[in-house]
mmCIF file of C-alpha atoms in Angstrom:
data_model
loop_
_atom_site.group_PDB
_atom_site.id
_atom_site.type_symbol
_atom_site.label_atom_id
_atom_site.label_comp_id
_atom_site.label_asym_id
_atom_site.label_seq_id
_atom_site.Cartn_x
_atom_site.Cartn_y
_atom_site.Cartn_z
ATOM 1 C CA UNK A 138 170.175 44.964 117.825
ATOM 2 C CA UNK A 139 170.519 48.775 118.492
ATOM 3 C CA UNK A 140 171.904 52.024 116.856
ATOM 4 C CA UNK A 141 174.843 53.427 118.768
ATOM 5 C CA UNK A 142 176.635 56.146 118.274
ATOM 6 C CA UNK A 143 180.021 55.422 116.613
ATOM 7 C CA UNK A 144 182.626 56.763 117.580
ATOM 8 C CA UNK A 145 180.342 58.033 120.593
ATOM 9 C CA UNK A 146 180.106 61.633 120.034
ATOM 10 C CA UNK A 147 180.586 61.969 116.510
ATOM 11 C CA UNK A 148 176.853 62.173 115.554
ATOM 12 C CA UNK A 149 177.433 58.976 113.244
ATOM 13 C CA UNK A 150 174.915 56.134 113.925
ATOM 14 C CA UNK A 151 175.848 52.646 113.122
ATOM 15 C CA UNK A 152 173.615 49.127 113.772
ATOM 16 C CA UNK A 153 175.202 46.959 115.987
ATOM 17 C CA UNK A 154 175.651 45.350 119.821
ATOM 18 C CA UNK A 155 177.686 46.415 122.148
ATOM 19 C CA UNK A 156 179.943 44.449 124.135
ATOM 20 C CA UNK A 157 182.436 44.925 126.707
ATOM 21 C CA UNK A 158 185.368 44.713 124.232
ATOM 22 C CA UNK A 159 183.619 46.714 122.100
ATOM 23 C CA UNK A 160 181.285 47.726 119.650
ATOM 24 C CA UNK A 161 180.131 45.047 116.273
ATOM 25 C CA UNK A 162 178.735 46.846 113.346
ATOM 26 C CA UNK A 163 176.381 44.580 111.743
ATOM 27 C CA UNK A 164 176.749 46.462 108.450
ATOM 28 C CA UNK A 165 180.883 46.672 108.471
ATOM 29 C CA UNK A 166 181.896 43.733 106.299
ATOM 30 C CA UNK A 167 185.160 44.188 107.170
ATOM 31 C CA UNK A 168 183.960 42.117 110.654
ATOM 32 C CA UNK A 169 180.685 40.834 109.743
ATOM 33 C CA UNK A 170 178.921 38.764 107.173
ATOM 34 C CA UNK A 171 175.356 40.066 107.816
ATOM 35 C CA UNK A 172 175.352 41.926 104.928
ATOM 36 C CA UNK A 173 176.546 39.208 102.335
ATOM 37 C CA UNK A 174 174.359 36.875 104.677
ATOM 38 C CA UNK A 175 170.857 39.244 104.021
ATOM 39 C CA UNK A 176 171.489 40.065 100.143
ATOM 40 C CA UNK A 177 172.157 36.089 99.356
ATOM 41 C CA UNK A 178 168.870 35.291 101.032
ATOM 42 C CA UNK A 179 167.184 37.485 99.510
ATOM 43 C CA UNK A 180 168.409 36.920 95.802
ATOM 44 C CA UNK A 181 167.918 33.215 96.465
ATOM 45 C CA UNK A 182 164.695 33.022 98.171
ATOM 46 C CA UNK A 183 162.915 36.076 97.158
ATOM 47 C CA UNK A 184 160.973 34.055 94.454
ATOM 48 C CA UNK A 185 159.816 31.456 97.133
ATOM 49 C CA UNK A 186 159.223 34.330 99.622
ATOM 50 C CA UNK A 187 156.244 35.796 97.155
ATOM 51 C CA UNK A 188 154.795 32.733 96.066
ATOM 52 C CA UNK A 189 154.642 31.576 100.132
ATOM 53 C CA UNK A 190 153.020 35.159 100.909
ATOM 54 C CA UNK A 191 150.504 34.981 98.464
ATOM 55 C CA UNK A 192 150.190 31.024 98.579
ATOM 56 C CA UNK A 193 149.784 30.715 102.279
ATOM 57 C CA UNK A 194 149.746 34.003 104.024
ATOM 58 C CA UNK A 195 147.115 35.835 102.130
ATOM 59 C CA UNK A 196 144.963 32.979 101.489
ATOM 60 C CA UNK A 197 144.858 31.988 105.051
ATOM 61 C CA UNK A 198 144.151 35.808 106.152
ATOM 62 C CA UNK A 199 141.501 36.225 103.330
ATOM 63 C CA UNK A 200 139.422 32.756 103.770
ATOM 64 C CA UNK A 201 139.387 33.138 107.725
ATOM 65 C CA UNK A 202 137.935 36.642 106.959
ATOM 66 C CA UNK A 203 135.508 35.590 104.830
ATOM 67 C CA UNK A 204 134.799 32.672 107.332
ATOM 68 C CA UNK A 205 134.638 35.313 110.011
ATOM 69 C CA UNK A 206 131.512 37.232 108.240
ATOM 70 C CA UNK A 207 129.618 33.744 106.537
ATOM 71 C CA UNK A 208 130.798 31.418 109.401
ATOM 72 C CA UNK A 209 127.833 32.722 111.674
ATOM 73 C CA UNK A 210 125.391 32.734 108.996
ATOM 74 C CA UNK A 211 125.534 29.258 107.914
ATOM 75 C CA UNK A 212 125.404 27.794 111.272
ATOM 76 C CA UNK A 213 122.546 30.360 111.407
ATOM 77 C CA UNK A 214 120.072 30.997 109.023
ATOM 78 C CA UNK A 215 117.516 32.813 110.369
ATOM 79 C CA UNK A 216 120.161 35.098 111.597
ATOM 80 C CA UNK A 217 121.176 35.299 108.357
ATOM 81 C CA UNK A 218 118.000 35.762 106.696
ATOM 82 C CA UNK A 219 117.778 38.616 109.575
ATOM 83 C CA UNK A 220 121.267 40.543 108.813
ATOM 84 C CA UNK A 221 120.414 40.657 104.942
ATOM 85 C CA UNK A 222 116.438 41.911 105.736
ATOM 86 C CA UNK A 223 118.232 44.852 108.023
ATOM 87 C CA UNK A 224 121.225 45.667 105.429
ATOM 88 C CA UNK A 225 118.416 45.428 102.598
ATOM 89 C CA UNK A 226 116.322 48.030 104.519
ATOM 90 C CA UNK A 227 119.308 49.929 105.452
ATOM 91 C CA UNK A 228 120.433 50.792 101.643
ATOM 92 C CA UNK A 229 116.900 51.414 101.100
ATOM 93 C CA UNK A 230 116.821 54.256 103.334
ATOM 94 C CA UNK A 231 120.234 55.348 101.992
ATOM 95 C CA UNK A 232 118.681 55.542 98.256
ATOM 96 C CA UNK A 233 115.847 57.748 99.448
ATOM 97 C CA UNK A 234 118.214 59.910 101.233
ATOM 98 C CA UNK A 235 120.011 60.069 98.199
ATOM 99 C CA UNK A 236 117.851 60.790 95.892
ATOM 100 C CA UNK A 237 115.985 63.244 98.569
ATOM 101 C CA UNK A 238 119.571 64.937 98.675
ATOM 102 C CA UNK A 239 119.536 64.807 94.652
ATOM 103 C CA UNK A 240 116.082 66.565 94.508
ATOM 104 C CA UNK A 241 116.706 69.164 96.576
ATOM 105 C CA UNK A 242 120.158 69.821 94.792
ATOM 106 C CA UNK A 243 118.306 69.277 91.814
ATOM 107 C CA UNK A 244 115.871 71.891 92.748
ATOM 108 C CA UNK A 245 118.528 74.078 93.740
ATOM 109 C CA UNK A 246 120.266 74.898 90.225
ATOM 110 C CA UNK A 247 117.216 75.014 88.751
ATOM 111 C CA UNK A 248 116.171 77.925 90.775
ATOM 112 C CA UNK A 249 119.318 79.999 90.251
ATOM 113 C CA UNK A 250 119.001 78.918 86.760
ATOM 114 C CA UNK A 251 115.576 80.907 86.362
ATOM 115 C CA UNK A 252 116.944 83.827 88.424
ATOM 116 C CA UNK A 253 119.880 84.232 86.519
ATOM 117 C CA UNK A 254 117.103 83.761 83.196
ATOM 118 C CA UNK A 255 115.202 86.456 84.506
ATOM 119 C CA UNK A 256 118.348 88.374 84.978
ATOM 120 C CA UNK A 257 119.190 87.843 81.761
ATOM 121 C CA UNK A 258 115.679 88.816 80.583
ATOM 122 C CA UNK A 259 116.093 92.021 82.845
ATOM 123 C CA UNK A 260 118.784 93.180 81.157
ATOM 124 C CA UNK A 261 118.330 92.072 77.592
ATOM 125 C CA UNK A 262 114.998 94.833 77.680
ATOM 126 C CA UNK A 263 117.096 97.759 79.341
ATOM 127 C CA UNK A 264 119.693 97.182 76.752
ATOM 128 C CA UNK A 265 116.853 97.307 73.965
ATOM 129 C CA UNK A 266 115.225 100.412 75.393
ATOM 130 C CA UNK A 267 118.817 102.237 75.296
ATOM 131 C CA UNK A 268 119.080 101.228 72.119
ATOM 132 C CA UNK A 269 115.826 102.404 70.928
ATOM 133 C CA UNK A 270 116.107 105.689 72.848
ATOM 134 C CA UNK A 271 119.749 106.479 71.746
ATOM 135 C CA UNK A 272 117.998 105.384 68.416
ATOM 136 C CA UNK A 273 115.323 108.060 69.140
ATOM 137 C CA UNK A 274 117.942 110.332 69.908
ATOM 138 C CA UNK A 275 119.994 109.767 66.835
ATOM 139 C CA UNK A 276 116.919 110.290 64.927
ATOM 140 C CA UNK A 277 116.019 113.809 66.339
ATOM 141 C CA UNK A 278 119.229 114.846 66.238
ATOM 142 C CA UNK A 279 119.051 114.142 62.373
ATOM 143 C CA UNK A 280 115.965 116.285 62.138
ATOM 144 C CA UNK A 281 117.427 119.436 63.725
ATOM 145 C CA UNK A 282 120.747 119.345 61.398
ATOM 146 C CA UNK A 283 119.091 118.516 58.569
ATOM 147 C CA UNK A 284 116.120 121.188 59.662
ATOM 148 C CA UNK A 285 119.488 123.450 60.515
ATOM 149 C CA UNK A 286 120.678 123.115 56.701
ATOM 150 C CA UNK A 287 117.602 123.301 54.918
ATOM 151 C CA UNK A 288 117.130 126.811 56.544
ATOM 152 C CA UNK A 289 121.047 127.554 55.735
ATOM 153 C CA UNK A 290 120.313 126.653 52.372
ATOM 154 C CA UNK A 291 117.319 129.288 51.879
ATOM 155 C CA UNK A 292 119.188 131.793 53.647
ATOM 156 C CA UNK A 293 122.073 130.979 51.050
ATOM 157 C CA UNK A 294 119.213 131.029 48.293
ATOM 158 C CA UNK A 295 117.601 134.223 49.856
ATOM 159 C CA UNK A 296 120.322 136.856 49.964
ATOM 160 C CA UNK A 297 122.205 137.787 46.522
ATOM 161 C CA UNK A 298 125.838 137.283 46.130
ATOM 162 C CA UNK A 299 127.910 139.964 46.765
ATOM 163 C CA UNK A 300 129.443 141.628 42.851
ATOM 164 C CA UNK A 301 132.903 141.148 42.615
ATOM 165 C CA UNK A 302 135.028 144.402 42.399
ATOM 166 C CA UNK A 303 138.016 144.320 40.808
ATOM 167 C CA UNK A 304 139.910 144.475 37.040
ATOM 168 C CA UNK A 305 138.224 142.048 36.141
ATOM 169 C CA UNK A 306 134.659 142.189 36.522
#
């Protein structure tokens, strides 16, 4: 079966075979019973279909795999006894490269955890000397105003007040 172009030209692809009197769709019912054909089969069948692939077809496909890998081994045991020794030693090296990998990663955040610690430290103590000079600061600052009005105030205290001239005296 093979896609033609239908009428040729037209950019329409149908299904279908070609013969010298012309072109059968396979999907036209109007000439051909494939279609009917395919959807009863399927509605019929498609229960037996399932149970046969699972049944037969994946069965057969999964025991001769499993045959394929335990097959050798039981007609072999020493080879067997040889394959597990080798994949035991293999994931035993894969653990300690593992947990070497873990260590090191491991190792890793805890380093940038005490930098960024001591970073925090850093900071925390320039933050606190600020404070305690702007503190400082604020302090002094208190000292000269209040110094400022105390001497205001004995000027104020020191000089008489001026007599009031008027009608009213």
């Amino acid at each position: 079966m093979q896609t033609f172009e239908n009428p040729p030209g037209s950019g329409v692809h149908v299904r279908g075979r070609k013969y010298p009197w012309g072109l059968i769709e396979v999907d036209n019912e109007s000439h051909c019973d494939f279609v009917k054909l395919r959807q009863m089969l399927i509605r019929s069948h498609m229960e037996e279909l399932k149970e046969h692939t699972i049944d037969v077809l994946y069965e057969n496909h999964r025991s001769f795999k499993l045959g394929e890998g335990f097959g050798n081994a039981s007609s072999n045991p020493a080879k067997f006894e040889e394959e597990k020794r080798a994949h035991v030693t293999k994931m035993a090296k894969m653990e300690a490269e593992m947990k070497a990998v873990f260590q090191q990663k491991v190792a890793e955040k805890e380093r940038k955890l005490k930098q960024s610690e001591e970073e925090l430290y850093s900071r925390h103590r320039e933050m606190k000397q600020q404070l305690e000079q702007q503190r400082l600061d604020l302090e002094e600052r208190k000292k000269r105003l209040l110094g400022g009005a105390a001497v205001a105030a004995r000027n104020m205290a020191g000089t008489p007040t001026q007599q009031k001239k008027g009608l009213f005296k």
